[in-house]
Short mmCIF file of C-alpha atoms and ligand atoms in Angstrom, two decimals:
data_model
loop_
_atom_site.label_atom_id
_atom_site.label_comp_id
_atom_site.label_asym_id
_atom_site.label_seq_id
_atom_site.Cartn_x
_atom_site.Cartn_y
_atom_site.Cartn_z
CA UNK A 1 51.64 48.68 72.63
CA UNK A 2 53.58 50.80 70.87
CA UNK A 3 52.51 54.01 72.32
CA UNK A 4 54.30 53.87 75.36
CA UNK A 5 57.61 54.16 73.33
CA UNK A 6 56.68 58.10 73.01
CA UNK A 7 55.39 58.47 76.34
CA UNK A 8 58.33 57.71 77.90
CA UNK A 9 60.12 60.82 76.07
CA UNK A 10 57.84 63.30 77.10
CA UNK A 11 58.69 66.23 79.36
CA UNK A 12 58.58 66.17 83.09
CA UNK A 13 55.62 69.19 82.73
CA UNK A 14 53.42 66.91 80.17
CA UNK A 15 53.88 63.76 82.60
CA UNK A 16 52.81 65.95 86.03
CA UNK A 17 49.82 67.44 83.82
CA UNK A 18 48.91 63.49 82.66
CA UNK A 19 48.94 62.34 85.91
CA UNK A 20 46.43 65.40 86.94
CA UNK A 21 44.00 63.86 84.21
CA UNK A 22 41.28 61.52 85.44
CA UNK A 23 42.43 57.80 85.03
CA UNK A 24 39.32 57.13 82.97
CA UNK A 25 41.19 56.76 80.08
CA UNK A 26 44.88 56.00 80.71
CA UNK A 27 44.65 52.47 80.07
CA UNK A 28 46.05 53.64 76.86
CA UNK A 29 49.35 55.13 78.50
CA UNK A 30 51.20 51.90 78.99
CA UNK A 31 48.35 49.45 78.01
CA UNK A 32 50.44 46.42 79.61
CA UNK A 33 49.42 43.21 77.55
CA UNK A 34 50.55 40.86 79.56
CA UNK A 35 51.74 40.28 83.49
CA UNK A 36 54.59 38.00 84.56
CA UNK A 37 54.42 37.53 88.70
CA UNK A 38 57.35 36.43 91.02
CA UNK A 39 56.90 35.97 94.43
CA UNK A 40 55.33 33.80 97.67
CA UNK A 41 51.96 33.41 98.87
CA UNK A 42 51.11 36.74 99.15
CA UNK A 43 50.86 36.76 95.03
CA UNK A 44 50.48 32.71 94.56
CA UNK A 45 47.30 32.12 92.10
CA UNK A 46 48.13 28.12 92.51
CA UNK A 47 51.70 27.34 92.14
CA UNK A 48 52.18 25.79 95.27
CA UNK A 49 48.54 24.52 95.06
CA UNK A 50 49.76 22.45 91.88
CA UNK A 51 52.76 20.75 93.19
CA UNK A 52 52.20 20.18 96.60
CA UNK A 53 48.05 19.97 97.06
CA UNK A 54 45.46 22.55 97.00
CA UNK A 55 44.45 24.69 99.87
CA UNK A 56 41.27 23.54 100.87
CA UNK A 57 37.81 24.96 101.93
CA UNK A 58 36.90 27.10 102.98
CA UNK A 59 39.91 28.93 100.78
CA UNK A 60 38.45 30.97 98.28
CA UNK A 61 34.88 31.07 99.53
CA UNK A 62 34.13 34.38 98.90
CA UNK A 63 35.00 35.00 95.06
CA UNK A 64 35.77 31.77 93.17
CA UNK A 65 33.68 29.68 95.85
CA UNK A 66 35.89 27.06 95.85
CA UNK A 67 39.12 26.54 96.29
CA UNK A 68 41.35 28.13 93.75
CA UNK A 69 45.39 28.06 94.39
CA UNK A 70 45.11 31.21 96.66
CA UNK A 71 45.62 31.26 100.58
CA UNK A 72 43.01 33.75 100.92
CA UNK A 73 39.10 33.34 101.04
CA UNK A 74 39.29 35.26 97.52
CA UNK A 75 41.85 37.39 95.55
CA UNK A 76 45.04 38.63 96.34
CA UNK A 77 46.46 41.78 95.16
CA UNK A 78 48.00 40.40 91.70
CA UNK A 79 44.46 39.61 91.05
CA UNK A 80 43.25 42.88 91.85
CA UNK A 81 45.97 44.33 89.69
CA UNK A 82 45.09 42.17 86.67
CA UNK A 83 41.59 42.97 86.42
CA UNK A 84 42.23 46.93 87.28
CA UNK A 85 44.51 46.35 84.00
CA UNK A 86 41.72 44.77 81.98
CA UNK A 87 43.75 41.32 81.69
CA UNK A 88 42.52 38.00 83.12
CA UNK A 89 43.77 36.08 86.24
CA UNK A 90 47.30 34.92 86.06
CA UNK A 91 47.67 31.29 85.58
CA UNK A 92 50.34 29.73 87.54
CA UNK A 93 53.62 28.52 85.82
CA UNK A 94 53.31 25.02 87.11
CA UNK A 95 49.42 24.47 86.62
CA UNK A 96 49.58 21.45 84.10
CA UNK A 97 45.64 21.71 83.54
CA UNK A 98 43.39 24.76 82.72
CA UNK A 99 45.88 27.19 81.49
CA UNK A 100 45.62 29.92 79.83
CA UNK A 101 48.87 32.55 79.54
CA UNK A 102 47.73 34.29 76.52
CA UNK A 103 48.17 37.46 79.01
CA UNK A 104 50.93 36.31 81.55
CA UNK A 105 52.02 33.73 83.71
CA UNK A 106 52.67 33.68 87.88
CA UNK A 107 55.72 32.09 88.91
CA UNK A 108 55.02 32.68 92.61
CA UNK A 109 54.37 30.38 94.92
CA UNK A 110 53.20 29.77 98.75
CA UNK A 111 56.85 30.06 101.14
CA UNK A 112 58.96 31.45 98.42
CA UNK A 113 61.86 32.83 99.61
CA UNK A 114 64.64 35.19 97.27
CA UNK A 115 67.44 32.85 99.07
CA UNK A 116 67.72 29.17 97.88
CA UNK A 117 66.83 27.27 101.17
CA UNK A 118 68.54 24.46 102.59
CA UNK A 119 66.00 22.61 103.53
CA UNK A 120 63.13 21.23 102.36
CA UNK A 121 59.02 22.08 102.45
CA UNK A 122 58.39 19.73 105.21
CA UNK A 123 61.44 20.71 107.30
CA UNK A 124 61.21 24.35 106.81
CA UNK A 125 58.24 24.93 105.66
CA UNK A 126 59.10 26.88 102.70
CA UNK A 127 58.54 26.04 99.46
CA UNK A 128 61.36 24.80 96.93
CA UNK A 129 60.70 27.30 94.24
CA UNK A 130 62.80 30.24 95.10
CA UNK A 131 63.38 33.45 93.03
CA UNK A 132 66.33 31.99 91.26
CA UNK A 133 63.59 28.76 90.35
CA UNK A 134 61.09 31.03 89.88
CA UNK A 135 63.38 32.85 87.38
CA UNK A 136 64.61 29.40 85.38
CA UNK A 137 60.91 28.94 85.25
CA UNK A 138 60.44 31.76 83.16
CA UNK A 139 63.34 31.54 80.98
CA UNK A 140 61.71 28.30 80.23
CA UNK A 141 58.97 30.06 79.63
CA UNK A 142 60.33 32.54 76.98
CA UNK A 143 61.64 30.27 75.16
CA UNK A 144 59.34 27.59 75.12
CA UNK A 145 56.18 29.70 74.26
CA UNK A 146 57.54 30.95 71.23
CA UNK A 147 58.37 27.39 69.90
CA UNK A 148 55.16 26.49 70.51
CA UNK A 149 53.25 29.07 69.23
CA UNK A 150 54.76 28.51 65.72
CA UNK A 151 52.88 25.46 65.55
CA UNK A 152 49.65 25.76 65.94
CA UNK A 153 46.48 27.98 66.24
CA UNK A 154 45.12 26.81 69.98
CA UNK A 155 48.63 27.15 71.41
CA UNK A 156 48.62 30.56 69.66
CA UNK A 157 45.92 31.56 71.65
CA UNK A 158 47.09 30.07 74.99
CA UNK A 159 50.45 31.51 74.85
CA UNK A 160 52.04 34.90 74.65
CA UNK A 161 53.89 36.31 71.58
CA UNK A 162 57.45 37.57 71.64
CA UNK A 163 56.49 41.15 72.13
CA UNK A 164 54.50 40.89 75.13
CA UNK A 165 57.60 39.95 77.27
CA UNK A 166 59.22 43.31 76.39
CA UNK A 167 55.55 44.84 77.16
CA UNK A 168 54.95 43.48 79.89
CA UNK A 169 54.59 44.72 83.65
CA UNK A 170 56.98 42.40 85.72
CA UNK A 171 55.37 42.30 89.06
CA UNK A 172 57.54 41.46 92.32
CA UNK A 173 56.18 40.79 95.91
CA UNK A 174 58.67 38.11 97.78
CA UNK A 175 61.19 38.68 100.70
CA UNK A 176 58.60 38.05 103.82
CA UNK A 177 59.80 34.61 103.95
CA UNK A 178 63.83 34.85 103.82
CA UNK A 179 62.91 37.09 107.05
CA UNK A 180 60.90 34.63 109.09
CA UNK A 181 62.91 32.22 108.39
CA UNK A 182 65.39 33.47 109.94
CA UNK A 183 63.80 33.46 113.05
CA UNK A 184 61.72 30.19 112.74
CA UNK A 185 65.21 29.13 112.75
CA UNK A 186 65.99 31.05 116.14
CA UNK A 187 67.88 33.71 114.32
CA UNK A 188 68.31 36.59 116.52
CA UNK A 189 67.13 40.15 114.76
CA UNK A 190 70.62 40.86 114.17
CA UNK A 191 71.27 37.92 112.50
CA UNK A 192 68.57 38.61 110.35
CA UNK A 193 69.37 42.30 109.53
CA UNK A 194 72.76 40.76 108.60
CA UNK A 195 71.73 38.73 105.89
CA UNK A 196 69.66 41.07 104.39
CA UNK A 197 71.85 42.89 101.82
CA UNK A 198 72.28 39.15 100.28
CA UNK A 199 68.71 39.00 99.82
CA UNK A 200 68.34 42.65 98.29
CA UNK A 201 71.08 41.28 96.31
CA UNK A 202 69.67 38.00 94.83
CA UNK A 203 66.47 40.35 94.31
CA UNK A 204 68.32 42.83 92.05
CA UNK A 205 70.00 40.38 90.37
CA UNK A 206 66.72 38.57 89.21
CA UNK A 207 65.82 42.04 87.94
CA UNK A 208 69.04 42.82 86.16
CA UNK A 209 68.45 39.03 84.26
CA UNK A 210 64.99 39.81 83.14
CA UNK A 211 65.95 43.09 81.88
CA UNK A 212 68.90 41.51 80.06
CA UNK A 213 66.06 39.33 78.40
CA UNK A 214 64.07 42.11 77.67
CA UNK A 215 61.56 42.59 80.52
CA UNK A 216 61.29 46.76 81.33
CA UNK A 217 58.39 47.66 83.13
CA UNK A 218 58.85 46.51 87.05
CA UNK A 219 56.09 46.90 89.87
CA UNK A 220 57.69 45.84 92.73
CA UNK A 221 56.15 45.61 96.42
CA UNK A 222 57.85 46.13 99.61
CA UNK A 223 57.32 43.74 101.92
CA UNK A 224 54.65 43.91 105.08
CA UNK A 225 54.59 44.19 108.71
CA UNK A 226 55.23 40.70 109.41
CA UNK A 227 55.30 41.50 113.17
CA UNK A 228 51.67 42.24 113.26
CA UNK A 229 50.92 38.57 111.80
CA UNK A 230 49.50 35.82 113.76
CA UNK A 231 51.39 33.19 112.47
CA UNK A 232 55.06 35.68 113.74
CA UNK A 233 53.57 36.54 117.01
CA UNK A 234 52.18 33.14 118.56
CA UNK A 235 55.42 31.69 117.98
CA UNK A 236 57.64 34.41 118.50
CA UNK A 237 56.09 36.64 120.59
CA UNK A 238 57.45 34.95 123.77
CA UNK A 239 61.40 35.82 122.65
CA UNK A 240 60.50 39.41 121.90
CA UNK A 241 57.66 40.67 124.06
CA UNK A 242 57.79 44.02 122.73
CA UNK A 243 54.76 45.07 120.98
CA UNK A 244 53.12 48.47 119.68
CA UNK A 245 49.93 49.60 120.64
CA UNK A 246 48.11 48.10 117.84
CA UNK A 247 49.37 45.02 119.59
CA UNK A 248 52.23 44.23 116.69
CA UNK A 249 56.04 42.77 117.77
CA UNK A 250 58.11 45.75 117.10
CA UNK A 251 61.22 44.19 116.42
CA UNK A 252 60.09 42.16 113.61
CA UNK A 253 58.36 45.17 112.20
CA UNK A 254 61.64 47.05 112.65
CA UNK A 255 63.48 44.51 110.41
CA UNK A 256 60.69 44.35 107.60
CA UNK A 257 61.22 48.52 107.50
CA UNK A 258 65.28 47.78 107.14
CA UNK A 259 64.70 45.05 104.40
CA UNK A 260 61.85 47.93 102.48
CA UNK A 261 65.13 50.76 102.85
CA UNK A 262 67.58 48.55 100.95
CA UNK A 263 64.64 47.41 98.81
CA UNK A 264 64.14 51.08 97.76
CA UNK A 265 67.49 51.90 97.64
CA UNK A 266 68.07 48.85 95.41
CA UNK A 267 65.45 49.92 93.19
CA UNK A 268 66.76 53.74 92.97
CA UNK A 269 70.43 52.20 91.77
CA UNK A 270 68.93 49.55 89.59
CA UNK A 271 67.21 52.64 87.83
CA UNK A 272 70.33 54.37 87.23
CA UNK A 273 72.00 50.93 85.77
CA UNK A 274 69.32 50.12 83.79
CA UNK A 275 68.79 52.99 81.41
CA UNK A 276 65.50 51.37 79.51
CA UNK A 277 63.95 50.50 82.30
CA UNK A 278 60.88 52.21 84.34
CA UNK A 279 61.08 50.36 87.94
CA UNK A 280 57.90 51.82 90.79
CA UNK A 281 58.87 50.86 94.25
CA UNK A 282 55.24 50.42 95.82
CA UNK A 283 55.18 50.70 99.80
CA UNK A 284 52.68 48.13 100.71
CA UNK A 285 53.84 48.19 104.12
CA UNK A 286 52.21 51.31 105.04
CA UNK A 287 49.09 50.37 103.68
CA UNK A 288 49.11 46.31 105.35
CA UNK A 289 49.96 48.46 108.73
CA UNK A 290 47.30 50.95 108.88
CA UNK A 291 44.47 48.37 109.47
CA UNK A 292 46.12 47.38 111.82
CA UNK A 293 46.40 50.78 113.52
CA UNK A 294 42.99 52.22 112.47
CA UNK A 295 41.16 49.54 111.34
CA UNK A 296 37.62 50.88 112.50
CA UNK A 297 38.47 54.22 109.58
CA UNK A 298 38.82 51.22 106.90
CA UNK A 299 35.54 48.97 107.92
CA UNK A 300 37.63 46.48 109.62
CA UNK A 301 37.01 45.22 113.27
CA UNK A 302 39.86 43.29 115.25
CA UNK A 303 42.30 43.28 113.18
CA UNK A 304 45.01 40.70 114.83
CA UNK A 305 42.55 37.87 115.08
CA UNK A 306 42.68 35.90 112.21
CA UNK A 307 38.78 34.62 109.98
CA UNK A 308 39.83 31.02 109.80
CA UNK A 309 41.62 29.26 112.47
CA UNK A 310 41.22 27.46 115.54
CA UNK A 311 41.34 29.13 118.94
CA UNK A 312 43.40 30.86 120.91
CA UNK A 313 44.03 34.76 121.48
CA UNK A 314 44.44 35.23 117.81
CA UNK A 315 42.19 32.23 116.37
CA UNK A 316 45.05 30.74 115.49
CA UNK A 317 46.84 27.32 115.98
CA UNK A 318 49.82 26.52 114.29
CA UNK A 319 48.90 22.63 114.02
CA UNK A 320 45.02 23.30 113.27
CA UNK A 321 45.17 25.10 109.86
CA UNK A 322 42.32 27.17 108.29
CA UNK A 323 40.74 24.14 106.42
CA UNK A 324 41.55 21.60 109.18
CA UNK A 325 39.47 18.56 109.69
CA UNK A 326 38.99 16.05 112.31
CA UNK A 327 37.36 12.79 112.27
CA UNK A 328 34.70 12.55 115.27
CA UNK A 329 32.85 9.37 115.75
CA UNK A 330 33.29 8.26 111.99
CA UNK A 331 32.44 11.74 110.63
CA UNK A 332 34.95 14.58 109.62
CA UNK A 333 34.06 17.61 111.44
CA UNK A 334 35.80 21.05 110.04
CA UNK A 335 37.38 22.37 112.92
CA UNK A 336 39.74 25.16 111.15
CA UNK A 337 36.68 27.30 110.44
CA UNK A 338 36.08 30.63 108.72
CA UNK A 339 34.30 33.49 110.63
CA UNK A 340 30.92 34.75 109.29
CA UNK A 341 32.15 37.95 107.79
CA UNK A 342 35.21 38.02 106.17
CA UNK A 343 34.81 41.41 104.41
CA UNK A 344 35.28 42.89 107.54
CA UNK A 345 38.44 41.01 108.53
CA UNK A 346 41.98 41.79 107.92
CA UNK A 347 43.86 38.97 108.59
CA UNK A 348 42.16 35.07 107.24
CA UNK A 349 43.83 32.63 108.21
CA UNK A 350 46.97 33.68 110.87
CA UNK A 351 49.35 34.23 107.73
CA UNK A 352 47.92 35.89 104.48
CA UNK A 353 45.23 38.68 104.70
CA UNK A 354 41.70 38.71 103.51
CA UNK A 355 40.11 39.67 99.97
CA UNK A 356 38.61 43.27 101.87
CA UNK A 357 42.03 43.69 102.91
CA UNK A 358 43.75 43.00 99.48
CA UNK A 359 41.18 45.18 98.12
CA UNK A 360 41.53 48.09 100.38
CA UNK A 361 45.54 47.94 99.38
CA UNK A 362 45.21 47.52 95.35
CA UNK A 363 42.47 50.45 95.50
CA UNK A 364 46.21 52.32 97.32
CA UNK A 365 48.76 51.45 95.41
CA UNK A 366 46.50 51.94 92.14
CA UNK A 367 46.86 55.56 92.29
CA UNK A 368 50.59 55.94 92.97
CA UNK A 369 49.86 57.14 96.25
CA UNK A 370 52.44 54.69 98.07
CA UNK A 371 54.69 54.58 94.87
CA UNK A 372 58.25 56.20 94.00
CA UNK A 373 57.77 57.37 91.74
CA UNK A 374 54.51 58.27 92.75
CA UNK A 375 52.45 57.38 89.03
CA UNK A 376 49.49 55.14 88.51
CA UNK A 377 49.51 51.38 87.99
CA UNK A 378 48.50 52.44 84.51
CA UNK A 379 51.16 54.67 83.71
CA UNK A 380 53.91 52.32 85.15
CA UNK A 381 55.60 52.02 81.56
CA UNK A 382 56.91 55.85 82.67
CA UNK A 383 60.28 56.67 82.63
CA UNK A 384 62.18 59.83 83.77
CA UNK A 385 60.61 59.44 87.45
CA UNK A 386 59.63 62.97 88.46
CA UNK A 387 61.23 61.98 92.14
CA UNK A 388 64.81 61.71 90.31
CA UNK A 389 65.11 65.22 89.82
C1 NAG B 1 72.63 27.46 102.30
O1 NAG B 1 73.92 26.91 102.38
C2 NAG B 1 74.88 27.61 101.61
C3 NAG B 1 76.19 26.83 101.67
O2 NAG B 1 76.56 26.62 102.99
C4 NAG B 1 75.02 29.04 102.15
O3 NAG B 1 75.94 29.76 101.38
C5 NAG B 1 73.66 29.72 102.08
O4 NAG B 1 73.74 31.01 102.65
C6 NAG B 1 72.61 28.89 102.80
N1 NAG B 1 71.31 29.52 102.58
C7 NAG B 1 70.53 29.94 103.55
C8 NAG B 1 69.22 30.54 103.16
O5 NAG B 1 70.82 29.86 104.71
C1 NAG B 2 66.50 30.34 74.77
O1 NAG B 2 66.70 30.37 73.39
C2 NAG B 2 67.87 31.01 73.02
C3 NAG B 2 67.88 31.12 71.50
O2 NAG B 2 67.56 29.90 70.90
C4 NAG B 2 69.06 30.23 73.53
O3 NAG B 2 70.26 30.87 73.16
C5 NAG B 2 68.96 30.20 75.04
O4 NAG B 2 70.01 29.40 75.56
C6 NAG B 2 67.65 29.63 75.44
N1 NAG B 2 67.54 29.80 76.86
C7 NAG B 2 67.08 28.84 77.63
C8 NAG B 2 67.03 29.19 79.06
O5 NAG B 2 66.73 27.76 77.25
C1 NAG B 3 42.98 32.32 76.28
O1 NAG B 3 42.59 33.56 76.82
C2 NAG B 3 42.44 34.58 75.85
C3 NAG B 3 42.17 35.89 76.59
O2 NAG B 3 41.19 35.75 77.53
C4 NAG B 3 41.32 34.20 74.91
O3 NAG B 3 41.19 35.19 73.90
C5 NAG B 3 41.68 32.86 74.26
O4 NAG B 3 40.60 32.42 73.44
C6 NAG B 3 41.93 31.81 75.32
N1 NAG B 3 42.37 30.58 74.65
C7 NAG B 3 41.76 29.42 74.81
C8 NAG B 3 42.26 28.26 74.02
O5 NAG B 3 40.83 29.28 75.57
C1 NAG B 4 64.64 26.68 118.19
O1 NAG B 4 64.64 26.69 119.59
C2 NAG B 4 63.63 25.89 120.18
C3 NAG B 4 63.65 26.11 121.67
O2 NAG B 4 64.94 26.01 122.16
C4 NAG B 4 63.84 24.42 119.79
O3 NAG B 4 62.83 23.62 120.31
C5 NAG B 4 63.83 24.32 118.25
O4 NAG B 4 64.12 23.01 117.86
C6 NAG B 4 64.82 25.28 117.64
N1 NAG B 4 64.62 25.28 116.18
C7 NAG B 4 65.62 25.22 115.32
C8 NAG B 4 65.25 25.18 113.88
O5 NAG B 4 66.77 25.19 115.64
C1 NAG B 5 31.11 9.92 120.11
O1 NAG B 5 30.44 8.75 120.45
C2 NAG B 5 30.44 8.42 121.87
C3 NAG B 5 29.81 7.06 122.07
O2 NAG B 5 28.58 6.98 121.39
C4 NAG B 5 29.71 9.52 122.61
O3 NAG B 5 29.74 9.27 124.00
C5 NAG B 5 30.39 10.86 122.31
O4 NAG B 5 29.67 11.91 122.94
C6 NAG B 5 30.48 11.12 120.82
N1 NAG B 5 31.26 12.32 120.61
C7 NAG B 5 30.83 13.37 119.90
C8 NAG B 5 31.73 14.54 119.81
O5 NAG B 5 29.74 13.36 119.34
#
């Protein structure tokens, strides 16, 4: 690093005429070293997988060929975004075996909410490690590393030094859950809406505490048309039978687009608290809802019907998981199973999307496109946002 120090000063002229330049060679703008990850399954590389049980076949099929931590049949978008920045997979925090956080660590997990739940995984369905765990997590983490490193060669090599945690790009995708479950706990959309300045709240805060420990560089996702999702419209659909002609529940759409204002808004007054700090909004929304609207532009056919399910107008049962097995005459029989072609799917199993779709949104956001401001994943070190003036 180092070099991003000057960057930052330069003139709003110099940084329009960078971004012009091809992005061969702009690794070396920002060159994060390292990638710390908060969120909920949309970003999970095996947090939840760790504690509570890994997601089973046919998860991961596609890429790792086995199951690896993910709810998807290969990588999500933090994986996309590591490897477009040249660094490995992100390990998860609470992976006790395999490790490796020599470039990062992911602190997300599967049902991760911003709000502290009260209840737990098996009443709710949402997982224990909220943002403010996910956050202790990686105080722990700070600390902890550098102790360690001072002792010895391989934990040198496994863990990050000091600097990387002020070098880092601090990656946030969570807030899907505290809206669903809301209404998984027959919230009304008003009730939700009501509750969600707490949330933006809680998320800010999480931001202001990792800045105050030296974290500046923050990539952080809106959250996704959760109305378009199996898993939202085979329960809910039947309260709120208002849907868009991609097929979608409006309402709950409506409400994600609320929670992405405040989000934004958030972000644009955390930029003017935070004076060392160079924050990118990233509208992921937009992108998740196309292929849903024009799914045939993107190489995607049906887009509401999930890969891996069982049954049902959007191959999806609640109680039969993707995975799901059932013992027939003495022999267990896979009966959650995942279509032939999931490259051409958008949704795989009722709740996260596919790889192709994951894909199809990092090769988006990568170029600022759906940003604010709108620069590059690689150039996300920038400050003096060319939208603030
Ligand atoms: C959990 O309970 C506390 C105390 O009653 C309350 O303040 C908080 O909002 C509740 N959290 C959620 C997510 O409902
Ligand atoms: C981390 O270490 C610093 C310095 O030793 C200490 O003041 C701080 O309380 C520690 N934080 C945590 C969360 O352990
Ligand atoms: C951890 O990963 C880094 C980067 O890939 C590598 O250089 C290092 O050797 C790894 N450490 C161990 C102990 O495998
Ligand atoms: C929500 O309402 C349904 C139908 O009335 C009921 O079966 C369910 O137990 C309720 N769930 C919660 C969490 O209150
Ligand atoms: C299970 O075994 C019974 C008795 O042999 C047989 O009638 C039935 O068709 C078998 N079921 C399946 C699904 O193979």
């Amino acid at each position: 690093m180092g070099s991003h120090m000057l960057m930052c000063g330069l003139t709003l002229t110099t940084l329009f005429s960078m971004i012009s330049v091809s992005m061969a060679d702009d690794k070396s703008v920002c060159n994060f070293p390292a990638i710390f990850n908060f969120g909920d399954s949309n970003s999970d590389t095996g947090g939840l997988s760790a504690a509570f049980g890994q997601a089973p076949p046919p998860h991961g099929e596609s890429y790792f060929h086995h199951p690896a931590g993910r709810y998807c049949d290969g990588r999500v978008i933090i994986d996309f975004i590591a490897q477009k920045l040249g660094l490995p997979l992100l390990s998860a925090y609470l992976d006790s075996v395999g490790t490796n956080f020599s470039h990062g660590a992911n602190f997300a997990t599967a049902g991760s909410t911003v709000r502290p739940q009260n209840t737990t995984l098996r009443q709710g369905g949402f997982s224990p490690i909220s943002l403010d765990v996910q956050f202790v997590e990686f105080c722990e983490f700070q600390n902890r590393t550098q102790t360690f490193r001072a002792q010895n060669e391989v934990f040198k090599s496994l863990l990050p030094p000091a600097e990387y945690f002020n070098d880092a790009l601090y990656t946030f995708d969570i807030g899907q859950n505290d809206l669903t479950s809301g209404y998984f706990s027959n919230m009304s959309v008003t009730e939700v809406k009501a509750y969600i300045p707490d949330v933006l709240l809680q998320l800010s805060n999480t931001i202001r505490y990792i800045y105050a420990r030296g974290g500046r560089y923050f990539w952080i996702h809106n959250t996704g048309p959760v109305g378009c999702l199996p898993y939202v419209i085979d329960r809910l659909l039947v309260r709120t039978p208002d849907v868009d002609a991609a097929g979608c529940a409006t309402p709950f759409n409506e409400v994600a687009q609320v929670f992405n204002e405040g989000l934004k808004q958030s972000v644009m007054e955390l930029r003017k608290e935070l004076p060392l700090a160079a924050l990118t909004y990233v509208d992921v929304y937009t992108l998740k809802y196309e292929m849903f609207t024009n799914p045939s532009k993107h190489g995607f056919v049906d887009p509401l019907r999930a890969c891996c399910g069982h049954g049902g107008k959007y191959n999806y049962n609640a109680n039969i998981g993707c995975g799901a097995m059932k013992n027939v005459n003495g022999t267990q029989i896979m009966i959650g199973k995942a279509c032939k072609d999931p490259g051409v799917k958008v949704i795989w199993d009722g709740v996260h999307f596919t790889q192709a779709a994951n894909k199809f949104i990092t090769e988006h956001i990568e170029t600022g496109a759906f940003s604010d401001p709108p620069i590059p994943l690689k150039m996300a070190c920038l400050r003096n946002p060319p939208t603030s003036h």
